[in-house]
Short mmCIF file of the C-alpha atoms (twelve columns), coordinates in Angstrom:
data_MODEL
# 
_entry.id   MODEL 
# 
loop_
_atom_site.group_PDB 
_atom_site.id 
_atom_site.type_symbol 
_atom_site.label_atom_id 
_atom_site.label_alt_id 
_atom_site.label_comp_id 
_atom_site.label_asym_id 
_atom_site.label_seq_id 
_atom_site.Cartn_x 
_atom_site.Cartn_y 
_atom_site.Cartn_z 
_atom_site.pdbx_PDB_model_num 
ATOM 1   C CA . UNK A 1   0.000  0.000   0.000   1 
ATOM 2   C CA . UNK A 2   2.549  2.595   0.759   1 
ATOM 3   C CA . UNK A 3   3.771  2.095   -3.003  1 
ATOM 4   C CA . UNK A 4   0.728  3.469   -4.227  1 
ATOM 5   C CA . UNK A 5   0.818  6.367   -2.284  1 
ATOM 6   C CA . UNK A 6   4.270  7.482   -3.578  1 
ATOM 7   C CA . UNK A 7   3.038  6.497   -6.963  1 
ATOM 8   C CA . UNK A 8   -0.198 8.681   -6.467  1 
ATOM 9   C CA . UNK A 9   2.506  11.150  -4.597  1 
ATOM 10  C CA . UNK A 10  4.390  11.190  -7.425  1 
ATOM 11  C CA . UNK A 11  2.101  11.332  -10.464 1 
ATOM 12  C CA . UNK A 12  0.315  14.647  -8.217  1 
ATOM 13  C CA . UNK A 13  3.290  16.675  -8.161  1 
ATOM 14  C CA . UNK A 14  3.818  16.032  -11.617 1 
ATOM 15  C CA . UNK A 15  0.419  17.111  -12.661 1 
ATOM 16  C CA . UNK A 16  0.506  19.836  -10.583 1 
ATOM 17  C CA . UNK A 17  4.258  21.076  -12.004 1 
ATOM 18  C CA . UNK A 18  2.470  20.673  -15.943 1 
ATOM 19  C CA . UNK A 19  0.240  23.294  -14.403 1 
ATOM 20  C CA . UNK A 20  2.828  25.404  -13.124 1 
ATOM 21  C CA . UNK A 21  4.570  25.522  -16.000 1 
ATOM 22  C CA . UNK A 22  1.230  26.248  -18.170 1 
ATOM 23  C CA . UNK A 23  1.064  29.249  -15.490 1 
ATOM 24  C CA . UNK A 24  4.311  30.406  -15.807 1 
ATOM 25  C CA . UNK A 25  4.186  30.350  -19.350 1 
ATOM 26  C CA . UNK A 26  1.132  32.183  -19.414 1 
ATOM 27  C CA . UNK A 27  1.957  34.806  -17.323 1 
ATOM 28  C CA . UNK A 28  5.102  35.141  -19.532 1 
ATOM 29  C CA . UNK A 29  3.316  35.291  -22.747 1 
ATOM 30  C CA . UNK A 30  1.114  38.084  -20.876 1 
ATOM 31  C CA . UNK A 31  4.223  40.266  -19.703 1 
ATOM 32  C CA . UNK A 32  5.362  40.261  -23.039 1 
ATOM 33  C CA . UNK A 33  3.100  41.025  -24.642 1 
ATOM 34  C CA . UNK A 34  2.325  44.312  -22.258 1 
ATOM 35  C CA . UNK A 35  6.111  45.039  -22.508 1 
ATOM 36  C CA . UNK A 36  6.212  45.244  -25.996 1 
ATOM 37  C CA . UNK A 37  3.050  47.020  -26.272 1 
ATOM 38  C CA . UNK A 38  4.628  49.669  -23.692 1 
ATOM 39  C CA . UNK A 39  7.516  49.627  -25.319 1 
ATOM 40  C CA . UNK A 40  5.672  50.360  -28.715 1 
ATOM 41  C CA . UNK A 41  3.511  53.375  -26.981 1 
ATOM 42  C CA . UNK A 42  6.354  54.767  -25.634 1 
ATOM 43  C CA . UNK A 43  7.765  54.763  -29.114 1 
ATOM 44  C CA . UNK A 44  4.613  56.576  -30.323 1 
ATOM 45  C CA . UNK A 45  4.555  58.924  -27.388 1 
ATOM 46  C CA . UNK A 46  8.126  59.841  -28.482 1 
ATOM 47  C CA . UNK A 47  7.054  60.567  -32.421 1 
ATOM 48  C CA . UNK A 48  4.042  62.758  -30.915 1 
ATOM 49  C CA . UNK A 49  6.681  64.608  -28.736 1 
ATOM 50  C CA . UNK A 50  9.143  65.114  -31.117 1 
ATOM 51  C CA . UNK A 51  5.902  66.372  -33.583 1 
ATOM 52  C CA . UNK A 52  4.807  68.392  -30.876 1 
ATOM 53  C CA . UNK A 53  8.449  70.346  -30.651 1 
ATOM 54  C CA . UNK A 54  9.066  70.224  -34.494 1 
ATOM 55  C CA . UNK A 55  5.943  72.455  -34.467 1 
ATOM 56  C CA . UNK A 56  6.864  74.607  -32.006 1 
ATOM 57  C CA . UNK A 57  9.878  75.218  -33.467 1 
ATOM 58  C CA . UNK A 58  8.502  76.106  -36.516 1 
ATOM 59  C CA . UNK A 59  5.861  78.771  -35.064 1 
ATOM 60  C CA . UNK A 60  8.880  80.170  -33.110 1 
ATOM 61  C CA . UNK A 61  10.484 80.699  -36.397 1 
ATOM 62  C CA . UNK A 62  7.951  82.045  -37.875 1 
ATOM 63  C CA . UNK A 63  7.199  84.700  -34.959 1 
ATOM 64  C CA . UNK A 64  11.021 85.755  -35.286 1 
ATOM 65  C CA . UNK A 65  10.543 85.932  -39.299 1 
ATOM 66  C CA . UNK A 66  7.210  88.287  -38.251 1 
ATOM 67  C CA . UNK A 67  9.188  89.891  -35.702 1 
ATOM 68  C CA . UNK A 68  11.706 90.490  -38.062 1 
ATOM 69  C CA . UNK A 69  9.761  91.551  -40.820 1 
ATOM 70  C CA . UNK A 70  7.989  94.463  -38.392 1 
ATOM 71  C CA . UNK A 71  11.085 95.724  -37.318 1 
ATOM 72  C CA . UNK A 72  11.941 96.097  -41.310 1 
ATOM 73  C CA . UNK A 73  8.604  97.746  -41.906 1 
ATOM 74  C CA . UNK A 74  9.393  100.249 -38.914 1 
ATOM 75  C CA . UNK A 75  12.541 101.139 -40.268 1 
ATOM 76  C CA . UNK A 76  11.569 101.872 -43.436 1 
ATOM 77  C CA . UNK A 77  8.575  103.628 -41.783 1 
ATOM 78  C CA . UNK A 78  11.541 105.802 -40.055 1 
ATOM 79  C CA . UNK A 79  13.320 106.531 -43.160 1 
ATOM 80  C CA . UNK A 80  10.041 107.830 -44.425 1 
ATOM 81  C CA . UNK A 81  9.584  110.420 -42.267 1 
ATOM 82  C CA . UNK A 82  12.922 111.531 -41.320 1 
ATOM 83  C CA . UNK A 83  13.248 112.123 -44.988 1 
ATOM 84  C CA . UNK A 84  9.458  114.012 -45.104 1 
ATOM 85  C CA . UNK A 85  7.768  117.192 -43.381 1 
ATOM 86  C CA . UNK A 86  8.772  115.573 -40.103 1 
ATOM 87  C CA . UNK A 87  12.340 115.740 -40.424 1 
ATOM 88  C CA . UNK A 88  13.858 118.475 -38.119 1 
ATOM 89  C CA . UNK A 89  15.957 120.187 -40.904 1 
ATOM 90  C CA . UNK A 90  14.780 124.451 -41.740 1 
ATOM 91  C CA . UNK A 91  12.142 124.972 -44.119 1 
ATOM 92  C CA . UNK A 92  11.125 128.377 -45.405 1 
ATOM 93  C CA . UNK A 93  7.816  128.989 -43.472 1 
ATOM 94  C CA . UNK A 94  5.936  129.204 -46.905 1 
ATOM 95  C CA . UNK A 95  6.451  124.979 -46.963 1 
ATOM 96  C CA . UNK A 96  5.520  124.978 -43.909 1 
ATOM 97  C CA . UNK A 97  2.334  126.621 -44.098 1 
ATOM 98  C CA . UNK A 98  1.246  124.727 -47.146 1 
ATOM 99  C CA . UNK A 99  2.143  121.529 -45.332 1 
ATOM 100 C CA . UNK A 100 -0.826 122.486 -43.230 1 
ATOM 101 C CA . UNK A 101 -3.204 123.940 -45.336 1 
ATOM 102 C CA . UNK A 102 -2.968 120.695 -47.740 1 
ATOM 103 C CA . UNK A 103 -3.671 118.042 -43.907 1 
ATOM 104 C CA . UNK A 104 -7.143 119.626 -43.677 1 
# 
């Protein structure tokens, strides 16, 4: 009799390490796959980012190209009237008066 328990012994813990192994390899298939899936929405969260300052980077360009063209409008805007009726050089007052007369 105490041959079939160690045989039933025996064949239990060898049913019962199939089923641990079936588990383990389960729970292994199911950690990969979740690692690889973070892995590939980390990936995707990286393109978005990098998108995300591409764009930036381009709008900041194009402010300083704005920016830039502004100042060039001012300046010309400057050269204007230094060179007009505002500029602080004499004038007969007969200019001057005409200047006037022509605003109203």
């Amino acid at each position: 009799m105490p041959r079939y328990h160690q045989l039933r012994f025996a064949f239990s813990i060898l049913i019962l390490s199939f089923f641990v192994h079936a588990l383990i390899e389960r729970v292994n298939r199911i950690v990969l796959f979740f690692s690889t899936g973070l892995k590939s929405a980390a990936a995707d969260l990286a393109r978005l980012v990098d998108k995300n300052r591409e764009r930036e980077r381009k709008r900041e360009r194009e402010r300083k190209r704005e920016r830039e063209r502004e100042r060039e409008r001012e300046r010309e805007t400057d050269k204007r009237y230094s060179r007009g009726a505002f500029s602080a050089r004499p004038r007969p007052l007969f200019y001057t008066s005409l200047v006037l007369y022509s605003s109203y």
